[in-house]
CSV table of C-alpha atoms and ligand atoms in Angstrom, one decimal:
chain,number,residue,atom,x,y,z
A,1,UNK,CA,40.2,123.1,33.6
A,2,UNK,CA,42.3,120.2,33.0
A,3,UNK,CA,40.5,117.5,30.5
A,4,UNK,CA,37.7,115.9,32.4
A,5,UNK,CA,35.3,112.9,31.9
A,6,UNK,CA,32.2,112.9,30.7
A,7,UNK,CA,30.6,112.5,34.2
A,8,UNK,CA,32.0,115.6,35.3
A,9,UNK,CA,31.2,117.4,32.1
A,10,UNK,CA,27.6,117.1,31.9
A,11,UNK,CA,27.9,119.2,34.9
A,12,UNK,CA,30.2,121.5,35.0
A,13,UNK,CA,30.9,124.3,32.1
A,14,UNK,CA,34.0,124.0,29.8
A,15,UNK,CA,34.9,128.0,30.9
A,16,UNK,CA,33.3,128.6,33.8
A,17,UNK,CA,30.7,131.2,33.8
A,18,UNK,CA,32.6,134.1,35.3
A,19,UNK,CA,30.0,137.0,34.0
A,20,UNK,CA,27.0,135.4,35.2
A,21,UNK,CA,27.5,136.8,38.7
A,22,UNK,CA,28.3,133.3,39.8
A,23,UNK,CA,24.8,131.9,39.7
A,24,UNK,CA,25.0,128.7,39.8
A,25,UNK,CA,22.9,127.4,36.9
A,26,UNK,CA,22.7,129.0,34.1
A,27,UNK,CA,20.9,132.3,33.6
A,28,UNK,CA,17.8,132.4,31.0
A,29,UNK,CA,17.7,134.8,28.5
A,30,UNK,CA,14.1,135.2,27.3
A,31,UNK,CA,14.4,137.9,24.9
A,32,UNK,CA,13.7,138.3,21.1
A,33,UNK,CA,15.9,140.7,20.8
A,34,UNK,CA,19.4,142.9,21.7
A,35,UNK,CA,19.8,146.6,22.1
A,36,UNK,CA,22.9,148.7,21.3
A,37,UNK,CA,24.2,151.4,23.1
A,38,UNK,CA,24.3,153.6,20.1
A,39,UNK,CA,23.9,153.4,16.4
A,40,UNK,CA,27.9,152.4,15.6
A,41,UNK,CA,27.5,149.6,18.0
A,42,UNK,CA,24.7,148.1,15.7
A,43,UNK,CA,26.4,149.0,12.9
A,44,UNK,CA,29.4,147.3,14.1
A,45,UNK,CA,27.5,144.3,15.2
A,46,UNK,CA,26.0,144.0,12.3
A,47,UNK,CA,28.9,144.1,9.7
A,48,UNK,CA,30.6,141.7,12.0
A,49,UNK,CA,33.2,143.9,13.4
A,50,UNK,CA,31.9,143.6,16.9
A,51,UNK,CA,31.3,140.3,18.9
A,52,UNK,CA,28.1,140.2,20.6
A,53,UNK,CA,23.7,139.3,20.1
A,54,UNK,CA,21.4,140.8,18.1
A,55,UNK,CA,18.6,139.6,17.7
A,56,UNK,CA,17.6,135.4,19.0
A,57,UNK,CA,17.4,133.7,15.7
A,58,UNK,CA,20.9,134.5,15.1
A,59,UNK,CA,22.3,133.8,18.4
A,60,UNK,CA,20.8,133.9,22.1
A,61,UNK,CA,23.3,133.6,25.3
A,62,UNK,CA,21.6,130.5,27.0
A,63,UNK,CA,21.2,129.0,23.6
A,64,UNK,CA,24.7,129.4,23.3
A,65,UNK,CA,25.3,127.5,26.5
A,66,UNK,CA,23.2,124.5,25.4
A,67,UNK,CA,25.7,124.2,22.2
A,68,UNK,CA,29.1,124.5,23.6
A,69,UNK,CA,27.3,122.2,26.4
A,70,UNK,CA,27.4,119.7,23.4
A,71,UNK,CA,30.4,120.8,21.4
A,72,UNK,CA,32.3,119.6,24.4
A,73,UNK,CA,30.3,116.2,25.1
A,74,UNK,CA,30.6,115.0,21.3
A,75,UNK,CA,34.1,116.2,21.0
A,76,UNK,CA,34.0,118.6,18.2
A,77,UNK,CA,34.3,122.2,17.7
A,78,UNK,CA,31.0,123.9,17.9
A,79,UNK,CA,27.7,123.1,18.2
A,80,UNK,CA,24.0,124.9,16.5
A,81,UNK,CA,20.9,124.1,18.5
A,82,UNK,CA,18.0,124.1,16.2
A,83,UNK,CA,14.2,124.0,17.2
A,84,UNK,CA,13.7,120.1,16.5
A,85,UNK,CA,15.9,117.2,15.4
A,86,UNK,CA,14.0,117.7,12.2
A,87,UNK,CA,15.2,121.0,12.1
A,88,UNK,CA,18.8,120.0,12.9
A,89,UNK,CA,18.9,116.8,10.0
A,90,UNK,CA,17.3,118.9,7.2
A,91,UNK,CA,19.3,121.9,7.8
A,92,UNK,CA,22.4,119.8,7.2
A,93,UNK,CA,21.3,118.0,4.6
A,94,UNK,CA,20.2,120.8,3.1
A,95,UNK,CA,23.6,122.4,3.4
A,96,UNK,CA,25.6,120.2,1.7
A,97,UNK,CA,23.7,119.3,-1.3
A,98,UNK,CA,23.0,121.2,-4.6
A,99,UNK,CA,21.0,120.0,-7.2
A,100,UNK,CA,21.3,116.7,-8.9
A,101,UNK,CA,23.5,115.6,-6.0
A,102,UNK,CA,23.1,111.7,-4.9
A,103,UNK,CA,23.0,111.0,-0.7
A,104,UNK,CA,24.1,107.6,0.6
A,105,UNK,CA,21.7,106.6,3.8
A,106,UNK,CA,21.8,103.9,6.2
A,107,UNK,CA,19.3,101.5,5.5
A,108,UNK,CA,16.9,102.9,8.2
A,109,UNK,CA,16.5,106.4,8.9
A,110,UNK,CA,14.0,108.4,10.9
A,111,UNK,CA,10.5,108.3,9.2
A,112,UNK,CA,10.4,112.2,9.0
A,113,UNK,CA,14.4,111.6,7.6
A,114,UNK,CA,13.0,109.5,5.0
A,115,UNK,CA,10.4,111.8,4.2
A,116,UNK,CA,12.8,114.3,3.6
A,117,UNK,CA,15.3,112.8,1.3
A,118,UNK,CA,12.0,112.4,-0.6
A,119,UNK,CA,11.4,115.7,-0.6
A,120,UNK,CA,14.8,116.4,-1.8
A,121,UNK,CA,14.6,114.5,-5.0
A,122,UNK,CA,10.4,115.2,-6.0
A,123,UNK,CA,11.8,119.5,-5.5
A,124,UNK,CA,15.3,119.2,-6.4
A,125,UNK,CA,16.3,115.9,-8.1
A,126,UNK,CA,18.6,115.5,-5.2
A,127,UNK,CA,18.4,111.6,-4.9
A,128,UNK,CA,19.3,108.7,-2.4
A,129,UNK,CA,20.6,105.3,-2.5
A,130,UNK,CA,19.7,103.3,0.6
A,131,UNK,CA,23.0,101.1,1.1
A,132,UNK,CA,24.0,97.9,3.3
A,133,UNK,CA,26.9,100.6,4.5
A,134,UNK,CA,28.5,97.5,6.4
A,135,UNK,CA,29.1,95.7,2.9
A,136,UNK,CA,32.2,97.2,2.1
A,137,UNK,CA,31.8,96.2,-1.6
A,138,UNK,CA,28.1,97.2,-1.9
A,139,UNK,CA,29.0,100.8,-0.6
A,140,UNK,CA,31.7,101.4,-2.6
A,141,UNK,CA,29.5,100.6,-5.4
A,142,UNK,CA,27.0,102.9,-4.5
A,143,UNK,CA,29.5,105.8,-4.1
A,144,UNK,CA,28.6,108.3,-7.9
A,145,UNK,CA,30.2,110.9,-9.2
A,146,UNK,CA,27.7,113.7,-7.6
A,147,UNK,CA,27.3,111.6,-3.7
A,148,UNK,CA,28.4,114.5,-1.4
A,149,UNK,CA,27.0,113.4,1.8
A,150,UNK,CA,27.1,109.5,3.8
A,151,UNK,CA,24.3,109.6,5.8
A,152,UNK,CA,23.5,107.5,8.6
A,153,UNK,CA,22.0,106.3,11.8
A,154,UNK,CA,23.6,103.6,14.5
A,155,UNK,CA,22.1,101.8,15.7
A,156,UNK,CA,19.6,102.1,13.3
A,157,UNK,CA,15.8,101.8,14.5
A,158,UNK,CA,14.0,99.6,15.5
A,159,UNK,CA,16.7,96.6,14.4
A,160,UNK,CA,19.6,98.1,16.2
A,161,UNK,CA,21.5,97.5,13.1
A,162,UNK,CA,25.2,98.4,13.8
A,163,UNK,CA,26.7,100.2,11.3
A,164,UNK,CA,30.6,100.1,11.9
A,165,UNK,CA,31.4,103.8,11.7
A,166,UNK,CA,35.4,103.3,11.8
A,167,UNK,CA,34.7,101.5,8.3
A,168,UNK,CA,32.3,104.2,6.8
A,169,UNK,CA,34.2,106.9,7.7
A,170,UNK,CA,38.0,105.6,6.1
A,171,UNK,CA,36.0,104.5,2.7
A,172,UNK,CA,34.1,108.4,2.7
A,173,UNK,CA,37.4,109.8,3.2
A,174,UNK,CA,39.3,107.8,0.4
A,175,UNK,CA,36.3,109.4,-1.8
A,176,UNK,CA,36.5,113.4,0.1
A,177,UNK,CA,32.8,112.6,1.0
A,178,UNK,CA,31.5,113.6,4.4
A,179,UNK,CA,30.0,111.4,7.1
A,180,UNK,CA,27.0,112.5,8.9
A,181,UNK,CA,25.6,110.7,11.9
A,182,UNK,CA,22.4,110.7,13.7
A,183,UNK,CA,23.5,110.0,17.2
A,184,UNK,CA,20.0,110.0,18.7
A,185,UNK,CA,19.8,106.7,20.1
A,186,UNK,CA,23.2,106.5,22.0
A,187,UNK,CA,23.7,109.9,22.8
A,188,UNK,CA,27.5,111.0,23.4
A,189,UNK,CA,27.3,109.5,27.1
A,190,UNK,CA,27.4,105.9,25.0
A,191,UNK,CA,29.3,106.7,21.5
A,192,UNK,CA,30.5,109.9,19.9
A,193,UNK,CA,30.8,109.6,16.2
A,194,UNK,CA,33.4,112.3,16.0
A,195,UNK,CA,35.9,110.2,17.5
A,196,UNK,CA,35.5,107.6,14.8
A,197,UNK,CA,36.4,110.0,12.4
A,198,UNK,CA,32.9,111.1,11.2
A,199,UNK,CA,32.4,114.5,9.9
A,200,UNK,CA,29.4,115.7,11.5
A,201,UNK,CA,26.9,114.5,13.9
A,202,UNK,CA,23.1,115.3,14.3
A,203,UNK,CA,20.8,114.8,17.4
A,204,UNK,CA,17.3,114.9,18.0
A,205,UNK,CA,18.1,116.6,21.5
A,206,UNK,CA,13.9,115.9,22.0
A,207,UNK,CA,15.1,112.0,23.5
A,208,UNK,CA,17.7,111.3,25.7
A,209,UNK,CA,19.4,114.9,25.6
A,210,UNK,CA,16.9,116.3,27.3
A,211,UNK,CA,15.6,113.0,29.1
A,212,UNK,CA,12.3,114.0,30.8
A,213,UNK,CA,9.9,114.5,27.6
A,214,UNK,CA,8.8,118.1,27.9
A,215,UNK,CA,11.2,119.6,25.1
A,216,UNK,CA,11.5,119.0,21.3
A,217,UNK,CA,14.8,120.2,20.2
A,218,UNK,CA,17.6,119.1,17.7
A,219,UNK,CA,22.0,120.0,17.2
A,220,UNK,CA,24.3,119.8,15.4
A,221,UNK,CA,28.0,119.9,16.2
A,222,UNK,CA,31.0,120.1,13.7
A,223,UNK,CA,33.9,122.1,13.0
A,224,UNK,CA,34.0,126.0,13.7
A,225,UNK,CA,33.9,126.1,10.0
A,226,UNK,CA,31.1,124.1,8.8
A,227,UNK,CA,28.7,125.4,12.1
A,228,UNK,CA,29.7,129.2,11.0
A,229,UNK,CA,28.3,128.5,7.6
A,230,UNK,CA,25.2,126.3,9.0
A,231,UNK,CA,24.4,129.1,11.2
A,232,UNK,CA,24.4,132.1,8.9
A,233,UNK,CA,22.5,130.0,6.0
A,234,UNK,CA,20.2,127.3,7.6
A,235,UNK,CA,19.7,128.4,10.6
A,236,UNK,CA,19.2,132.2,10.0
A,237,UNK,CA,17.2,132.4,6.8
A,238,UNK,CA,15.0,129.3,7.3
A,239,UNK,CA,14.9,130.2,11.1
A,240,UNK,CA,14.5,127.0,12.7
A,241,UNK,CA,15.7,128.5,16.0
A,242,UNK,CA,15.3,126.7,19.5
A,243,UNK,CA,13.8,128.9,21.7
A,244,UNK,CA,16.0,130.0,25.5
A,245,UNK,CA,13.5,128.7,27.7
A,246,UNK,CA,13.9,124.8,25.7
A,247,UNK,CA,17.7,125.6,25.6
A,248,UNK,CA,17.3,125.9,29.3
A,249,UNK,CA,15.7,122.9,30.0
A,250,UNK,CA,18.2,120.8,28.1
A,251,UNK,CA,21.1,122.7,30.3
A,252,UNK,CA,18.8,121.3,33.2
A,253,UNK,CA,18.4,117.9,31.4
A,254,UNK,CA,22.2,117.3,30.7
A,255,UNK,CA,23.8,117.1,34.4
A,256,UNK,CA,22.0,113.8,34.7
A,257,UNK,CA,22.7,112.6,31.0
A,258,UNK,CA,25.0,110.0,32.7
A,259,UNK,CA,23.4,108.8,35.6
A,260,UNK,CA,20.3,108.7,33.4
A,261,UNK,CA,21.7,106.8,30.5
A,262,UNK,CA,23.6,104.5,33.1
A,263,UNK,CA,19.7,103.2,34.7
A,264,UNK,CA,18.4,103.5,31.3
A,265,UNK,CA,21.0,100.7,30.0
A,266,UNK,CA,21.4,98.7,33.3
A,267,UNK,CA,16.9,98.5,33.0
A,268,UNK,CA,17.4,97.6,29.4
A,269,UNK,CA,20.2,94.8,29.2
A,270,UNK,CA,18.8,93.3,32.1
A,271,UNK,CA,14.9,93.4,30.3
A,272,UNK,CA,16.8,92.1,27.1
A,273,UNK,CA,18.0,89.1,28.8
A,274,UNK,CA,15.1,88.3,30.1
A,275,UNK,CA,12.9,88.4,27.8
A,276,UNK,CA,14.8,86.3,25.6
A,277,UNK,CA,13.9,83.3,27.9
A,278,UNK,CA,10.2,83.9,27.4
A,279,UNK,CA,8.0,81.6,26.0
A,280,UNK,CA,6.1,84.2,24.1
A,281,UNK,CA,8.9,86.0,22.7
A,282,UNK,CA,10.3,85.2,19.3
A,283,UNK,CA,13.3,87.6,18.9
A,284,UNK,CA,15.4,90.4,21.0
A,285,UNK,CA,16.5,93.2,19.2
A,286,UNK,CA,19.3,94.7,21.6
A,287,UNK,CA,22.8,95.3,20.9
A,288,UNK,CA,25.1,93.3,23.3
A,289,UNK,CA,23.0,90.0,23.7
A,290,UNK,CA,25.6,87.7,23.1
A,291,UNK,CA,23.7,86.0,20.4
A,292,UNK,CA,22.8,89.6,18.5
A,293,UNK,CA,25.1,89.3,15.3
A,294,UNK,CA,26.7,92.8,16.3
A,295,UNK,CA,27.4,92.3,19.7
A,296,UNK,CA,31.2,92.6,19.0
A,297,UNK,CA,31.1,96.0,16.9
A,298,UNK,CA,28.5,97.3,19.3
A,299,UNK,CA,31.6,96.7,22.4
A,300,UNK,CA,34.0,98.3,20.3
A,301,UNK,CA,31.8,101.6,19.5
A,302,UNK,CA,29.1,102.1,22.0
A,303,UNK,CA,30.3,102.1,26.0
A,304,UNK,CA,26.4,100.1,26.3
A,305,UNK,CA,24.0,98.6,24.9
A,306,UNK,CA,21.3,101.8,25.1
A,307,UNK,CA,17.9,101.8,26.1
A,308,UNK,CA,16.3,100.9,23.3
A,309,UNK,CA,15.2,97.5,22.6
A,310,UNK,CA,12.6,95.8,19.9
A,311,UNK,CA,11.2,92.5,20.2
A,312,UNK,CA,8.7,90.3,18.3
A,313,UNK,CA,5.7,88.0,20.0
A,314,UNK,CA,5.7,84.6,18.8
A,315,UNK,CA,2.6,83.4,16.4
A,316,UNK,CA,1.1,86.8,17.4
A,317,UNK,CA,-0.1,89.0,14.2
A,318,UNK,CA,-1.2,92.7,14.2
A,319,UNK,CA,-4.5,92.4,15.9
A,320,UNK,CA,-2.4,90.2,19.1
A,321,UNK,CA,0.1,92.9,19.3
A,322,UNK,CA,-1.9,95.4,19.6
A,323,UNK,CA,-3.7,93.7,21.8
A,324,UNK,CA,-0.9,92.8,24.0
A,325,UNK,CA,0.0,96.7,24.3
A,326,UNK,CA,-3.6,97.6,25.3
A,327,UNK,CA,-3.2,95.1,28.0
A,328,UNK,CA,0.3,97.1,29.5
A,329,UNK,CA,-0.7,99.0,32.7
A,330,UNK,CA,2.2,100.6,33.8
A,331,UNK,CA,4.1,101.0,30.1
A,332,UNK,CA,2.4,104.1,28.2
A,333,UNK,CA,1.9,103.4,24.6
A,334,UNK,CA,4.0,106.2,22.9
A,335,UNK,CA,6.4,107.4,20.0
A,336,UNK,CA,9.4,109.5,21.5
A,337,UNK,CA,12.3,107.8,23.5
A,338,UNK,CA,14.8,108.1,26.3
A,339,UNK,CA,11.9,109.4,28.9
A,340,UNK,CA,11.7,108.4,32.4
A,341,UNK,CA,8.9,106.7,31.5
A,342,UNK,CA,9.0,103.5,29.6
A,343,UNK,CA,7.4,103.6,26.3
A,344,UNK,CA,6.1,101.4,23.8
A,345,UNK,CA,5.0,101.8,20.2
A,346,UNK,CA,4.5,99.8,17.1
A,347,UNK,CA,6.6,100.8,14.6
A,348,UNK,CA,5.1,99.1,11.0
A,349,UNK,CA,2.1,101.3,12.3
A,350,UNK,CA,3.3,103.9,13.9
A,351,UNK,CA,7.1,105.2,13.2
A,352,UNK,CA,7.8,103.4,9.8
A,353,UNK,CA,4.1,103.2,9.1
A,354,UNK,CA,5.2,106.2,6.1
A,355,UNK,CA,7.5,103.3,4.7
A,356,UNK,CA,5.9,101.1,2.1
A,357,UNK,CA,5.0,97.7,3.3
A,358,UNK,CA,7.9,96.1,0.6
A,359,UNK,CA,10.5,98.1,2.5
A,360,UNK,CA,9.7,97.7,5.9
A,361,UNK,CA,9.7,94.0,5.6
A,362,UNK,CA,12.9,94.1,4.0
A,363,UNK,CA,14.2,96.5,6.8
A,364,UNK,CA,12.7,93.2,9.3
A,365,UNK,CA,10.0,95.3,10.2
A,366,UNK,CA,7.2,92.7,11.1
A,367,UNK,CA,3.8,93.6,12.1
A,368,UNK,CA,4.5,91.5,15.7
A,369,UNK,CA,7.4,93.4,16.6
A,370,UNK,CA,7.3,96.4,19.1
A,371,UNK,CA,10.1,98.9,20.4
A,372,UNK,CA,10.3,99.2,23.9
A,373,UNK,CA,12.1,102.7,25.2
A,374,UNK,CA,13.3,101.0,28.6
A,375,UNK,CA,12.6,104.4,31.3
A,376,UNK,CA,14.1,104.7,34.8
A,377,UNK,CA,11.5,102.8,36.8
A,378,UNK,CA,12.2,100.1,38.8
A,379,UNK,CA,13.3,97.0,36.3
A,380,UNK,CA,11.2,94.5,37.7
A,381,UNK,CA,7.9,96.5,37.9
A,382,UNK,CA,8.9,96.9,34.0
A,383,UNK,CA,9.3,93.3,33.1
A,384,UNK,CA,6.5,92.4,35.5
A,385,UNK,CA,4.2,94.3,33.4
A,386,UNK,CA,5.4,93.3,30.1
A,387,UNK,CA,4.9,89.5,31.0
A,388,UNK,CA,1.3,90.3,32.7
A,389,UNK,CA,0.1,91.8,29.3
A,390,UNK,CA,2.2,88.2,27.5
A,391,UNK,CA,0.5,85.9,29.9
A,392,UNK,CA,-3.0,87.3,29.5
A,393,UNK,CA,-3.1,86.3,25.2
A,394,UNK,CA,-4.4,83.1,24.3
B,1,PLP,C1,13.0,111.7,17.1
B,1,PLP,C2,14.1,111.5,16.1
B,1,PLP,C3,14.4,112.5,15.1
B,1,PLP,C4,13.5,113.7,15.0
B,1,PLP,O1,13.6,114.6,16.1
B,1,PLP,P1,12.5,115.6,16.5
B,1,PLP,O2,13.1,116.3,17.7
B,1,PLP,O3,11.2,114.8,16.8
B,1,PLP,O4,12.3,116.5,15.3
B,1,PLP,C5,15.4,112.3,14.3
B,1,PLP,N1,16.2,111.1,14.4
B,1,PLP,C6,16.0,110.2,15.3
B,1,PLP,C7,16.8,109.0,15.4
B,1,PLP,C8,14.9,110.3,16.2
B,1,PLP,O5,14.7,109.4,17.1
């Protein structure tokens, strides 16, 4: 197949699956396990000699499908599905740190992220610096001796912080440090991180990868090289494997990846705009606003401005906001994102409710503010219920 765009490849497979007796979709493998057709063949397969499965925590055919699905829609070489996006971030991290290294993160992460790199450093001594990685001067500050991984999110939740990843990545490469990136939020439909000469990106494939809320899965996609080594170390010994059946699903989930994330930004912009002309409303969190202090970088790396949008209600204070989402009808209160359904959580208690209150406040994490995952129904049914639950505070 001549190159194709992105529309066209969440649909159709890079190599067309010849041996699958032309079905269609793809085929499910639901087995554990492989048999040979004698005792060389195993031996073989075992020492590497002989291309082909073994056993499903080492490879699985449909799993395979699902990562060179999202090799080819990030751009990079190979991809390694894991069994959450947990699975997928602390296997990498894991990989390229020894002891006494030093990580450089984004100033937000994922909560269970966070929780991690604490992990790291109580076991291992493996620390962190959190880092303004859009202050040039600040970062290169914060780059030691023993930092062997930039790690990162963008945008980062629930600010939608831009973090300018053409910068990042030429500063890490002066210093030979790798760049990984959580590309959760945009998914590669709205920004692939390879292309901006990162080294490695991360999804939690639980959000808008799979895009109707019934699977929890993670990936990773990097070089042949680095995926090799993930796979036979990470993945294999620690053996957080995603199962077919989920793989499957996300093969399902991925044709309408762009026509998904196309509604889910058109719903969202146009639910950003408007809210900022409400009353009730003190600030919009949302990447192309024209008044959101990123709005340029966000052009220049994301194709939109995602789904994803945070707000805070004016002279509210926890009780009101929680109040205000008890009064949604049609908008679920939920963590999780990129679901047909439009969701709503608090993040101060809910996601970041792990981060101390010092931090969160510094991170502009107010106990007004909500994050809206903006779903597939019909936009003004959305803001119609969002300003039915506003109107209804005193
Ligand atoms: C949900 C999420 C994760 C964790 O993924 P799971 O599939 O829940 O393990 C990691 N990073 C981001 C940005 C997420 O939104």
């Amino acid at each position: 197949m001549t190159k194709k765009e992105i529309e066209t490849l969440v649909i159709h497979n890079s190599n067309e699956q010849k041996e699958f007796i032309q079905s269609l979709t793809p085929p499910l493998y639901q087995t554990s396990t492989f048999y040979f057709d004698n005792a060389q063949q195993g031996e073989h397969r075992f020492a590497g000699n002989e291309a082909g499965f073994i056993y499903s925590r080492l490879s699985n055919p449909t799993v395979e499908l699902f990562e060179e699905k999202m090799a080819v829609l990030e751009g990079g070489e190979k991809g390694l599905a894991f069994s959450s996006g947990m699975g997928a971030v602390s296997a990498v991290l894991f990989s390229l740190v020894n002891q006494k290294d030093h990580i450089i993160c984004s100033r937000g992460v994922y909560g269970c992220t966070f929780g991690f790199l604490q992990l790291l450093d109580e076991k291992f001594g493996i620390s962190h610096s959190f880092c303004d990685l859009n202050n040039q001067s600040a970062f290169e500050k914060a780059i030691k001796g023993n930092t062997k991984v930039i790690y990162m999110e963008s945008p980062i939740n629930p600010t939608m912080e831009l973090i300018d990843l053409e910068m990042v990545t030429s500063i890490a490469k002066r210093n030979k440090i790798p760049v990984v990136v959580d590309n959760t939020f945009s998914s590669p439909y709205l920004q692939k991180p390879l292309d901006h000469g990162c080294n490695i990106v991360v999804h939690s494939a639980t959000k808008y990868i799979c895009g109707h809320g019934d699977v929890i899965g993670g990936v990773v996609v990097g070089t042949e090289e680095y995926i090799k080594q993930l796979s036979k170390t990470m993945r294999k010994d620690i053996g957080a494997v995603m199962s077919p059946f989920d793989s499957w699903l996300l093969l399902r989930g991925i044709k309408t990846l762009a026509v998904r994330m196309d509604r889910h930004c058109e719903n969202a912009e146009y639910i950003a705009h408007s809210l900022v002309e409400h009353a009730r409303i003190e600030k919009v969190y949302y990447p192309t606003l024209p008044d959101f202090e990123q709005a340029s970088l966000a052009r220049k790396q994301m194709k939109k401005g995602g789904g994803l949008i945070s707000f805070t209600i004016k002279g509210a204070n926890k009780a009101k906001t929680q109040q205000f989402m008890n009064q949604l009808k049609l908008i679920k209160i939920a963590v999780s994102l990129g679901d047909p359904e439009t969701l709503i959580q608090h993040p101060a208690s809910m996601t970041h409710s792990v981060v101390s209150e010092k931090e969160r406040l510094k991170m502009g994490i107010t106990d007004t503010m909500v994050r809206l995952s903006v779903g597939l129904e019909n936009r003004e049914d959305i803001l119609e219920d969002i300003y039915q639950a506003l109107n209804q505070q005193v």
